[in-house]
Amino acid sequence: MKTLIVMLLITPGLMAALPAESTEPNAATLPSLPGARTNLGITETARGCIECHNEHNPGLVGDWAASRHAHSRVTCIDCHRAGPADSDINQDHLQYDKTPVSAIVSTRDCSRCHPAEAAEYDRSKHARTLDIIWQIDPWLRDGMNNTIERVTGCDHCHGSVVKPDADGRLDANVWPNVGVGRLNPDGSRGSCSSCHTRHKFSIAEARKPGACGQCHLGPDHPQIEIYDESKHGAIYQAQGDEWNWEVAAGVWTPQVHYRSPTCSVCHMSAINGLASTHDVTERLAWETQAPLTIRPGEFAPLPAKNDWRLEREKMFKVCLACHSKTWTQGHFDQFDAAVVNYNEVYYKPMKRLIDELYEKKLLSKEKNLDERLEIEMYELWHHEGRRARFGAAMMAPDYAWWHGFYELKKRCMEIEEQTARLIESGKPATVHKVKGADGPTTKPTLDN
Ligand code: HEC
Ligand code: HEC
Ligand code: HEC
Ligand code: HEC
Ligand code: HEC
Ligand code: HEC
Ligand code: HEC
Ligand code: HEC
């Protein structure tokens, strides 16, 4: 039988799992290092999991072995053991091991050892996004897309409702999934591996912009593209490889460990006297993703409890770690003026035109997104309107102008022309039978 030796290295923080026989598939990819002590503090049962899985999924075990968890003797069982009452016990697995296990590791499971991170995450928009999108999104509420379009799209970013069947099996409509707002079988929300991929669960990975850019990209929320074209991003690309990404939260310090901010620095990390947070809703003074920009406290689906002025002060403090007051104030004055410009010059006048068409019954209110003008109005705020605001917020002039305000001007011409044509003809707009528009219109829960 092949045995696995878990080695504790002299270098702190580094562990490697090495199979005794070099015929193991992962032997070549794991470094062979001297000074090993065997199986320090790892129980028999845990060793069983590690050994057998090292044969079946060596890549997975290698990741775990290289993690801080392995170094701290946090093993497979600490995360995967299921309680007797859990609905997600993998019944098929009892043939391999008598310890009941579940593939799902919820935010509640992680919270046993990381209560502060879990509590902050739970109150953020990330964890609450399923409630939000089912309150406001026409694709879902009007059933304008179907299940597979949601499963392969929305759900991988926003999260699925993970409901096992009676045998603890998970069907392909809900699993695999690590969306930020996933609803877990134990009722907890979210998935920590949205940003800390298993089984390394690395702090360094989460601090790099790519961890956020998996979801924060594309025509409607191009934060990663915006970051890449900002000076901050250019410095990260030029020098990021030399920075120290591994230091613990709270002591990761500008100039000592890095020179320009990443998403994590501005939105999450401790800096300049600010505490670190897993609540990404902190430090924000606007809802710049909304059709009409409003304050976070005015966002009806999830009104923020904090005062936006205090949150702005926090973000301001982030900048002061590296910039002067005048420079920072200048940036926020520009950003706030761009927000007002979008609201007043573009959004409100176009919204008035569209509302008039609804009143005159030239547009139908029955469903959203099945008439050309509804799509035009949607893209106005959801695509270029967001890009203009995000570009101004995060120092990306190309997004503020070419992908933003310039496109807004064009979109307004289109809306005005189509509106004039409808009014002239007096005939209601064509209502399209949108393809694939047969998705369920009730919010999924753990019970339905
Ligand atoms: C004797 C071999 C063996 C042992 C011991 C073993 N497993 Fe497994 N385990 C498997 C196999 C085989 C699978 C099925 C893998 C697959 O679906 O490809 C599996 C599946 C799993 C899954 C679910 C994967 C999924 O996607 O549904 C988890 C989680 C898991 N094992 C954890 C553990 C833990 C924790 C232990 C120790 C308590 C353990 N295993 C012990 C062989 C083993
Ligand atoms: C720190 C917690 C943690 C530890 C320790 C841990 N896992 Fe996992 N594991 C997870 C998470 C999180 C997932 C993703 C499931 C989810 O999203 O709920 C996962 C998924 C899995 C899966 C299924 C996914 C896949 O990629 O096939 C298997 C199998 C698995 N783990 C086995 C193991 C084994 C074996 C060990 C020990 C070597 C281990 N895990 C240690 C948290 C952990
Ligand atoms: C049984 C306790 C335990 C559980 C359960 C647990 N952790 Fe940990 N975790 C630890 C310990 C101990 C450390 C090491 C702390 C240190 O180095 O200061 C750690 C460190 C971490 C780190 C920092 C890693 C780094 O690179 O510095 C992350 C991220 C993390 N855990 C995420 C998770 C996630 C996500 C889960 C659930 C999937 C989880 N943990 C479950 C105990 C646990
Ligand atoms: C690539 C990942 C991704 C996909 C796919 C995706 N979204 Fe999103 N969605 C996001 C991100 C990221 C945001 C945050 C935008 C921001 O604040 O800048 C968001 C924001 C939203 C919002 C606005 C929430 C608010 O607070 O105002 C709604 C509603 C929404 N998405 C619904 C959906 C629906 C429905 C689908 C599928 C039809 C979908 N999304 C597909 C990542 C995604
Ligand atoms: C939105 C992405 C994201 C999600 C989701 C996320 N984290 Fe983190 N996490 C980060 C970032 C970024 C850092 C580094 C923060 C810093 O520099 O202070 C971090 C740091 C950590 C640390 C290290 C803290 C320390 O004291 O060293 C732990 C532990 C951790 N996260 C656990 C979790 C747990 C548990 C969850 C789920 C409840 C989770 N994270 C969900 C992004 C995330
Ligand atoms: C798995 C996908 C995913 C990842 C990874 C992710 N996000 Fe998000 N994020 C979302 C979605 C979806 C939303 C929109 C939630 C809503 O408004 O309903 C969002 C919203 C946000 C918001 C707006 C919050 C608010 O209150 O308006 C911020 C800020 C944010 N994310 C920052 C980050 C940062 C920083 C990271 C990386 C450390 C990150 N996100 C990683 C999916 C993701
Ligand atoms: C230099 C600091 C900085 C960096 C780096 C940064 N952001 Fe931002 N971000 C901001 C500021 C400032 C705002 C506007 C805050 C406000 O509402 O006043 C913002 C706004 C946002 C929003 C819109 C939130 C909303 O609902 O209105 C999201 C989402 C977001 N950032 C995600 C990211 C992601 C993802 C990255 C990395 C790819 C990133 N940010 C990098 C400073 C930064
Ligand atoms: C960790 C340090 C650090 C933090 C934190 C930081 N910046 Fe910067 N920032 C830099 C560096 C370095 C440059 C490049 C300076 C140069 O242009 O020579 C820069 C450049 C800029 C620029 C110039 C952009 C351009 O296109 O010329 C602006 C504006 C800016 N930062 C605003 C901010 C704001 C606003 C915040 C807070 C939300 C912030 N920065 C946070 C380090 C930082």
Coordinates of N, CA and C in Angstrom, one line a residue, residues 213-395:
G213 N -11.8 39.9 -10.1 CA -12.0 40.1 -11.6 C -12.8 38.9 -12.2
Q214 N -12.8 37.8 -11.6 CA -13.6 36.6 -12.1 C -15.1 37.1 -12.3
C215 N -15.6 37.9 -11.4 CA -17.0 38.3 -11.5 C -17.1 39.8 -11.8
H216 N -16.1 40.6 -11.4 CA -16.2 42.0 -11.7 C -15.6 42.4 -13.0
L217 N -16.3 42.0 -14.1 CA -15.7 42.3 -15.4 C -16.8 42.4 -16.4
G218 N -16.5 42.7 -17.6 CA -17.5 42.7 -18.7 C -18.2 44.0 -18.9
P219 N -19.2 44.0 -19.8 CA -19.8 45.3 -20.2 C -20.5 46.1 -19.1
D220 N -21.0 45.3 -18.1 CA -21.8 46.0 -17.1 C -21.2 46.2 -15.7
H221 N -20.0 45.6 -15.5 CA -19.3 45.9 -14.2 C -17.8 45.6 -14.4
P222 N -17.2 46.4 -15.3 CA -15.8 46.1 -15.7 C -14.7 46.6 -14.7
Q223 N -14.9 46.3 -13.5 CA -13.9 46.8 -12.5 C -12.5 46.3 -12.7
I224 N -12.4 45.1 -13.2 CA -11.0 44.6 -13.4 C -10.3 45.3 -14.6
E225 N -11.1 45.6 -15.7 CA -10.6 46.3 -16.8 C -10.2 47.7 -16.4
I226 N -11.1 48.3 -15.6 CA -10.9 49.7 -15.1 C -9.6 49.7 -14.3
Y227 N -9.4 48.7 -13.4 CA -8.2 48.6 -12.6 C -7.0 48.5 -13.5
D228 N -7.1 47.6 -14.4 CA -5.9 47.3 -15.3 C -5.4 48.6 -16.0
E229 N -6.4 49.5 -16.4 CA -5.9 50.7 -17.1 C -5.6 51.8 -16.2
S230 N -5.9 51.7 -14.9 CA -5.5 52.8 -14.0 C -4.0 52.8 -13.7
K231 N -3.5 53.9 -13.2 CA -2.1 53.9 -12.8 C -1.8 52.9 -11.7
H232 N -2.8 52.8 -10.8 CA -2.6 51.8 -9.7 C -2.4 50.4 -10.3
G233 N -3.2 50.1 -11.3 CA -3.1 48.7 -12.0 C -1.8 48.6 -12.7
A234 N -1.4 49.7 -13.4 CA -0.1 49.7 -14.1 C 1.1 49.4 -13.2
I235 N 1.1 50.0 -12.0 CA 2.2 49.8 -11.1 C 2.1 48.3 -10.6
Y236 N 0.9 47.8 -10.3 CA 0.8 46.4 -9.9 C 1.3 45.5 -10.9
Q237 N 1.0 45.8 -12.2 CA 1.5 44.9 -13.3 C 3.1 45.0 -13.4
A238 N 3.6 46.2 -13.2 CA 5.0 46.3 -13.3 C 5.8 45.7 -12.1
Q239 N 5.3 45.8 -10.9 CA 6.1 45.5 -9.7 C 5.4 44.5 -8.8
G240 N 4.2 44.1 -9.0 CA 3.4 43.3 -8.1 C 4.2 42.0 -7.7
D241 N 4.9 41.4 -8.6 CA 5.6 40.2 -8.4 C 6.6 40.3 -7.2
E242 N 7.1 41.6 -7.0 CA 8.1 41.7 -5.9 C 7.5 42.0 -4.6
W243 N 6.2 42.2 -4.5 CA 5.6 42.6 -3.2 C 5.4 41.4 -2.3
N244 N 5.2 41.7 -1.0 CA 5.0 40.6 -0.1 C 3.5 40.5 0.2
W245 N 2.9 39.4 -0.4 CA 1.4 39.3 -0.3 C 1.0 38.4 0.9
E246 N 1.9 37.8 1.6 CA 1.6 36.7 2.5 C 1.3 37.2 3.9
V247 N 1.8 38.4 4.3 CA 1.7 38.8 5.7 C 0.2 38.8 6.2
A248 N 0.1 38.6 7.5 CA -1.3 38.5 8.1 C -2.1 39.8 7.9
A249 N -3.4 39.7 7.9 CA -4.3 40.8 7.9 C -3.9 41.7 9.1
G250 N -4.0 43.0 8.9 CA -3.8 44.0 9.9 C -2.4 44.5 9.9
V251 N -1.4 43.7 9.4 CA -0.1 44.2 9.4 C 0.5 44.4 7.9
W252 N -0.4 44.2 6.9 CA 0.0 44.4 5.5 C 0.0 45.9 5.3
T253 N 1.2 46.4 5.0 CA 1.4 47.9 5.1 C 1.9 48.5 3.8
P254 N 1.3 49.6 3.3 CA 1.8 50.2 2.1 C 3.3 50.6 2.3
Q255 N 4.0 50.6 1.2 CA 5.5 50.9 1.2 C 6.3 49.8 1.8
V256 N 5.9 49.2 3.0 CA 6.6 48.1 3.5 C 6.4 46.8 2.7
H257 N 5.1 46.6 2.3 CA 4.9 45.3 1.6 C 4.4 45.5 0.2
Y258 N 3.8 46.6 -0.2 CA 3.3 46.9 -1.5 C 3.3 48.4 -1.8
R259 N 3.2 48.8 -3.1 CA 3.4 50.2 -3.4 C 2.1 50.8 -4.0
S260 N 1.2 50.0 -4.5 CA 0.0 50.6 -5.1 C -1.2 49.7 -4.7
P261 N -2.4 50.3 -4.5 CA -3.5 49.5 -4.0 C -4.1 48.5 -5.0
T262 N -4.6 47.4 -4.5 CA -5.4 46.5 -5.3 C -6.8 46.7 -4.8
C263 N -7.8 45.9 -5.4 CA -9.2 46.0 -4.9 C -9.3 45.8 -3.4
S264 N -8.5 44.8 -3.0 CA -8.6 44.4 -1.6 C -8.1 45.6 -0.7
V265 N -7.1 46.3 -1.1 CA -6.5 47.4 -0.3 C -7.6 48.5 -0.1
C266 N -8.3 48.9 -1.2 CA -9.3 50.0 -1.1 C -10.6 49.5 -0.4
H267 N -11.0 48.2 -0.7 CA -12.3 47.8 -0.3 C -12.3 46.9 1.0
M268 N -11.2 46.3 1.3 CA -11.3 45.3 2.4 C -10.1 45.3 3.4
S269 N -8.9 45.6 3.0 CA -7.8 45.4 3.9 C -7.7 46.5 5.0
A270 N -7.0 46.1 6.1 CA -6.7 47.1 7.1 C -5.6 48.0 6.5
I271 N -5.8 49.4 6.7 CA -4.8 50.3 6.2 C -5.0 51.6 6.9
N272 N -3.9 52.3 7.2 CA -3.9 53.7 7.8 C -4.9 53.8 8.9
G273 N -4.9 52.8 9.8 CA -5.8 52.9 11.0 C -7.2 52.3 10.8
L274 N -7.5 52.0 9.6 CA -8.9 51.4 9.3 C -8.7 49.9 9.6
A275 N -9.8 49.3 10.2 CA -9.8 47.9 10.4 C -10.1 47.2 9.1
S276 N -9.6 45.9 8.9 CA -10.0 45.2 7.7 C -11.4 44.7 7.8
T277 N -12.1 44.5 6.6 CA -13.5 44.1 6.7 C -13.8 43.1 5.5
H278 N -14.6 42.1 5.8 CA -15.2 41.2 4.8 C -16.5 41.7 4.3
D279 N -16.9 42.9 4.7 CA -18.1 43.6 4.3 C -17.8 44.6 3.2
V280 N -17.9 44.2 1.9 CA -17.5 45.1 0.8 C -18.5 46.3 0.7
T281 N -19.6 46.3 1.4 CA -20.5 47.4 1.3 C -19.9 48.6 2.2
E282 N -19.0 48.3 3.1 CA -18.4 49.4 3.8 C -17.5 50.3 2.8
R283 N -17.2 51.5 3.2 CA -16.3 52.4 2.5 C -17.0 52.9 1.2
L284 N -18.3 52.6 1.0 CA -19.0 53.2 -0.2 C -19.9 54.3 0.1
A285 N -19.9 55.3 -0.7 CA -20.8 56.5 -0.4 C -21.9 56.6 -1.5
W286 N -21.9 55.8 -2.5 CA -22.9 55.8 -3.6 C -23.3 54.4 -3.9
E287 N -24.5 54.2 -4.6 CA -24.9 53.0 -5.3 C -24.7 53.3 -6.7
T288 N -23.5 53.1 -7.2 CA -23.2 53.5 -8.6 C -23.6 52.4 -9.6
Q289 N -24.1 51.3 -9.1 CA -24.6 50.2 -10.1 C -26.1 50.4 -10.4
A290 N -26.8 51.3 -9.6 CA -28.2 51.4 -9.7 C -28.6 52.3 -10.9
P291 N -29.8 52.2 -11.4 CA -30.2 53.0 -12.6 C -30.0 54.5 -12.3
L292 N -30.7 55.0 -11.2 CA -30.4 56.3 -10.7 C -29.5 56.2 -9.5
T293 N -28.3 56.9 -9.6 CA -27.4 56.8 -8.5 C -28.0 57.3 -7.2
I294 N -28.0 56.5 -6.1 CA -28.5 56.9 -4.8 C -27.5 56.6 -3.8
R295 N -27.8 57.0 -2.5 CA -26.9 56.7 -1.4 C -27.3 55.3 -0.9
P296 N -26.2 54.6 -0.4 CA -26.5 53.2 0.1 C -27.7 53.0 1.1
G297 N -27.9 54.0 1.9 CA -29.0 54.0 2.8 C -30.4 54.1 2.1
E298 N -30.4 54.5 0.9 CA -31.6 54.7 0.1 C -31.9 53.5 -0.8
F299 N -31.0 52.5 -0.7 CA -31.2 51.3 -1.6 C -32.2 50.4 -1.0
A300 N -33.5 50.4 -1.6 CA -34.6 49.7 -1.0 C -34.4 48.2 -0.7
P301 N -33.8 47.4 -1.6 CA -33.7 46.0 -1.3 C -32.8 45.7 -0.1
L302 N -31.9 46.5 0.2 CA -31.0 46.3 1.3 C -30.4 47.6 1.8
P303 N -31.2 48.4 2.5 CA -30.7 49.7 2.9 C -29.5 49.6 3.8
A304 N -28.4 50.3 3.5 CA -27.2 50.2 4.3 C -27.6 50.9 5.7
K305 N -27.0 50.4 6.7 CA -27.3 51.0 8.1 C -26.3 52.1 8.4
N306 N -25.2 52.1 7.7 CA -24.2 53.1 7.9 C -24.5 54.4 7.3
D307 N -23.9 55.5 7.8 CA -24.0 56.8 7.2 C -23.0 56.9 6.1
W308 N -23.4 57.3 4.9 CA -22.5 57.3 3.8 C -21.3 58.3 4.0
R309 N -21.5 59.3 4.8 CA -20.5 60.3 5.1 C -19.3 59.6 5.8
L310 N -19.6 58.8 6.8 CA -18.6 58.1 7.5 C -17.9 57.1 6.6
E311 N -18.6 56.4 5.7 CA -18.0 55.5 4.8 C -17.1 56.2 3.8
R312 N -17.5 57.4 3.4 CA -16.6 58.2 2.5 C -15.3 58.6 3.3
E313 N -15.5 58.9 4.5 CA -14.3 59.2 5.3 C -13.3 58.1 5.4
K314 N -13.9 56.9 5.5 CA -13.0 55.7 5.5 C -12.3 55.5 4.2
M315 N -13.0 55.6 3.1 CA -12.3 55.5 1.8 C -11.3 56.5 1.6
F316 N -11.6 57.7 2.1 CA -10.6 58.9 2.1 C -9.4 58.5 2.8
K317 N -9.5 57.9 3.9 CA -8.4 57.5 4.8 C -7.5 56.5 4.0
V318 N -8.1 55.6 3.2 CA -7.4 54.7 2.5 C -6.4 55.4 1.6
C319 N -6.9 56.4 0.9 CA -6.0 57.2 -0.1 C -4.9 58.0 0.7
L320 N -5.3 58.5 1.9 CA -4.3 59.3 2.6 C -3.1 58.5 3.0
A321 N -3.1 57.2 3.0 CA -1.9 56.4 3.3 C -0.9 56.7 2.2
C322 N -1.2 57.1 1.0 CA -0.3 57.3 0.0 C -0.4 58.7 -0.7
H323 N -1.5 59.4 -0.5 CA -1.7 60.7 -1.2 C -2.0 61.8 -0.2
S324 N -1.9 63.1 -0.7 CA -2.2 64.2 0.1 C -3.7 64.4 0.1
K325 N -4.2 65.3 1.1 CA -5.6 65.6 1.2 C -6.1 66.3 -0.1
T326 N -5.3 67.2 -0.6 CA -5.8 68.0 -1.8 C -6.0 67.1 -3.0
W327 N -5.0 66.2 -3.2 CA -5.1 65.2 -4.3 C -6.3 64.3 -4.2
T328 N -6.5 63.9 -3.0 CA -7.6 62.9 -2.7 C -9.0 63.6 -2.8
Q329 N -9.1 64.8 -2.2 CA -10.3 65.6 -2.3 C -10.7 65.9 -3.8
G330 N -9.6 66.3 -4.5 CA -9.8 66.6 -5.9 C -10.4 65.4 -6.7
H331 N -9.9 64.2 -6.4 CA -10.4 63.0 -7.0 C -11.9 62.8 -6.7
F332 N -12.3 62.9 -5.4 CA -13.6 62.6 -5.0 C -14.6 63.7 -5.6
D333 N -14.1 65.0 -5.7 CA -14.9 66.0 -6.2 C -15.2 65.7 -7.7
Q334 N -14.2 65.2 -8.4 CA -14.4 64.8 -9.8 C -15.4 63.7 -10.0
F335 N -15.2 62.7 -9.1 CA -16.1 61.5 -9.1 C -17.6 61.9 -8.8
D336 N -17.8 62.7 -7.8 CA -19.1 63.1 -7.4 C -19.8 63.9 -8.5
A337 N -19.0 64.8 -9.1 CA -19.6 65.6 -10.2 C -20.0 64.7 -11.4
A338 N -19.2 63.7 -11.7 CA -19.5 62.7 -12.8 C -20.8 62.0 -12.5
V339 N -21.0 61.6 -11.2 CA -22.2 60.9 -10.8 C -23.5 61.8 -11.0
V340 N -23.3 63.1 -10.6 CA -24.5 64.0 -10.8 C -24.7 64.3 -12.3
N341 N -23.6 64.4 -13.1 CA -23.7 64.6 -14.5 C -24.5 63.4 -15.1
Y342 N -24.2 62.2 -14.8 CA -24.9 61.0 -15.3 C -26.4 61.1 -14.9
N343 N -26.6 61.3 -13.6 CA -28.0 61.3 -13.2 C -28.9 62.3 -13.9
E344 N -28.4 63.6 -14.0 CA -29.2 64.7 -14.4 C -29.2 64.8 -16.0
V345 N -28.0 64.6 -16.6 CA -28.0 64.9 -18.1 C -28.4 63.7 -18.9
Y346 N -28.2 62.5 -18.4 CA -28.5 61.3 -19.2 C -29.7 60.5 -18.6
Y347 N -29.6 60.0 -17.4 CA -30.6 59.1 -16.9 C -32.0 59.7 -16.8
K348 N -32.1 60.8 -16.0 CA -33.4 61.4 -15.8 C -34.2 61.8 -17.0
P349 N -33.6 62.5 -18.0 CA -34.4 62.8 -19.2 C -34.8 61.6 -20.0
M350 N -34.0 60.6 -20.1 CA -34.3 59.4 -20.9 C -35.4 58.6 -20.2
K351 N -35.3 58.6 -18.8 CA -36.4 57.9 -18.0 C -37.7 58.6 -18.2
R352 N -37.7 59.9 -18.3 CA -39.0 60.7 -18.5 C -39.6 60.3 -19.9
L353 N -38.7 60.2 -20.9 CA -39.3 59.8 -22.3 C -39.9 58.5 -22.2
I354 N -39.2 57.5 -21.6 CA -39.7 56.1 -21.6 C -41.0 56.1 -20.8
D355 N -41.1 56.8 -19.6 CA -42.3 56.8 -18.8 C -43.5 57.4 -19.6
E356 N -43.2 58.4 -20.4 CA -44.3 59.0 -21.2 C -44.8 57.9 -22.2
L357 N -43.9 57.1 -22.8 CA -44.4 56.1 -23.7 C -45.3 55.0 -23.0
Y358 N -44.9 54.7 -21.7 CA -45.7 53.8 -21.0 C -47.1 54.4 -20.8
E359 N -47.1 55.7 -20.4 CA -48.4 56.4 -20.1 C -49.3 56.4 -21.4
K360 N -48.7 56.6 -22.5 CA -49.4 56.7 -23.8 C -49.7 55.3 -24.3
K361 N -49.3 54.2 -23.6 CA -49.5 52.8 -24.0 C -48.8 52.5 -25.3
L362 N -47.8 53.3 -25.6 CA -47.0 52.9 -26.8 C -45.9 51.9 -26.5
L363 N -45.6 51.8 -25.2 CA -44.8 50.7 -24.6 C -45.7 49.9 -23.7
S364 N -45.5 48.6 -23.6 CA -46.3 47.8 -22.7 C -45.5 47.5 -21.4
K365 N -46.2 47.7 -20.3 CA -45.6 47.5 -19.0 C -45.6 46.0 -18.6
E366 N -46.2 45.2 -19.4 CA -46.5 43.8 -18.9 C -45.2 43.1 -18.6
K367 N -44.2 43.1 -19.4 CA -42.9 42.5 -19.1 C -41.8 43.5 -19.5
N368 N -40.7 43.4 -18.8 CA -39.6 44.2 -19.2 C -38.7 43.5 -20.2
L369 N -38.0 44.2 -21.0 CA -36.9 43.7 -21.9 C -37.5 42.9 -23.1
D370 N -38.8 43.1 -23.5 CA -39.3 42.5 -24.7 C -39.6 43.5 -25.8
E371 N -39.2 44.7 -25.5 CA -39.4 45.8 -26.6 C -38.1 46.5 -26.8
R372 N -37.8 46.9 -28.0 CA -36.5 47.4 -28.3 C -36.1 48.6 -27.4
L373 N -37.1 49.5 -27.1 CA -36.8 50.6 -26.3 C -36.5 50.3 -24.9
E374 N -37.1 49.2 -24.4 CA -36.8 48.7 -23.0 C -35.3 48.2 -23.0
I375 N -34.8 47.6 -24.0 CA -33.4 47.1 -24.0 C -32.5 48.4 -24.1
E376 N -32.9 49.4 -24.9 CA -32.1 50.6 -25.0 C -31.9 51.2 -23.7
M377 N -33.0 51.4 -23.0 CA -33.0 52.0 -21.7 C -32.2 51.2 -20.7
Y378 N -32.4 49.9 -20.7 CA -31.6 49.0 -19.8 C -30.1 49.2 -20.1
E379 N -29.7 49.1 -21.3 CA -28.3 49.3 -21.6 C -27.7 50.6 -21.2
L380 N -28.6 51.7 -21.3 CA -28.2 53.0 -21.0 C -27.6 53.1 -19.5
W381 N -28.4 52.5 -18.6 CA -27.9 52.6 -17.2 C -27.0 51.4 -16.8
H382 N -27.3 50.2 -17.4 CA -26.7 49.0 -16.9 C -25.3 48.8 -17.6
H383 N -25.1 49.4 -18.8 CA -23.8 49.2 -19.4 C -23.1 50.5 -19.4
E384 N -23.3 51.4 -20.3 CA -22.4 52.6 -20.4 C -22.6 53.6 -19.2
G385 N -23.8 53.6 -18.6 CA -24.1 54.5 -17.5 C -23.3 54.0 -16.2
R386 N -23.1 52.7 -16.1 CA -22.3 52.2 -15.0 C -20.8 52.4 -15.3
R387 N -20.5 52.2 -16.6 CA -19.0 52.3 -16.9 C -18.5 53.7 -16.7
A388 N -19.4 54.7 -17.0 CA -19.0 56.1 -16.8 C -18.8 56.4 -15.3
R389 N -19.7 55.9 -14.5 CA -19.5 56.1 -13.1 C -18.4 55.4 -12.5
F390 N -18.3 54.1 -12.8 CA -17.2 53.3 -12.3 C -15.8 53.8 -12.7
G391 N -15.7 54.2 -14.0 CA -14.5 54.7 -14.6 C -14.0 56.0 -13.8
A392 N -15.0 56.9 -13.5 CA -14.7 58.1 -12.7 C -14.3 57.7 -11.3
A393 N -14.9 56.7 -10.7 CA -14.7 56.3 -9.3 C -13.3 55.7 -9.1
M394 N -12.8 55.0 -10.2 CA -11.6 54.2 -10.0 C -10.5 54.6 -11.0
M395 N -10.4 55.9 -11.4 CA -9.3 56.4 -12.1 C -9.1 55.8 -13.5

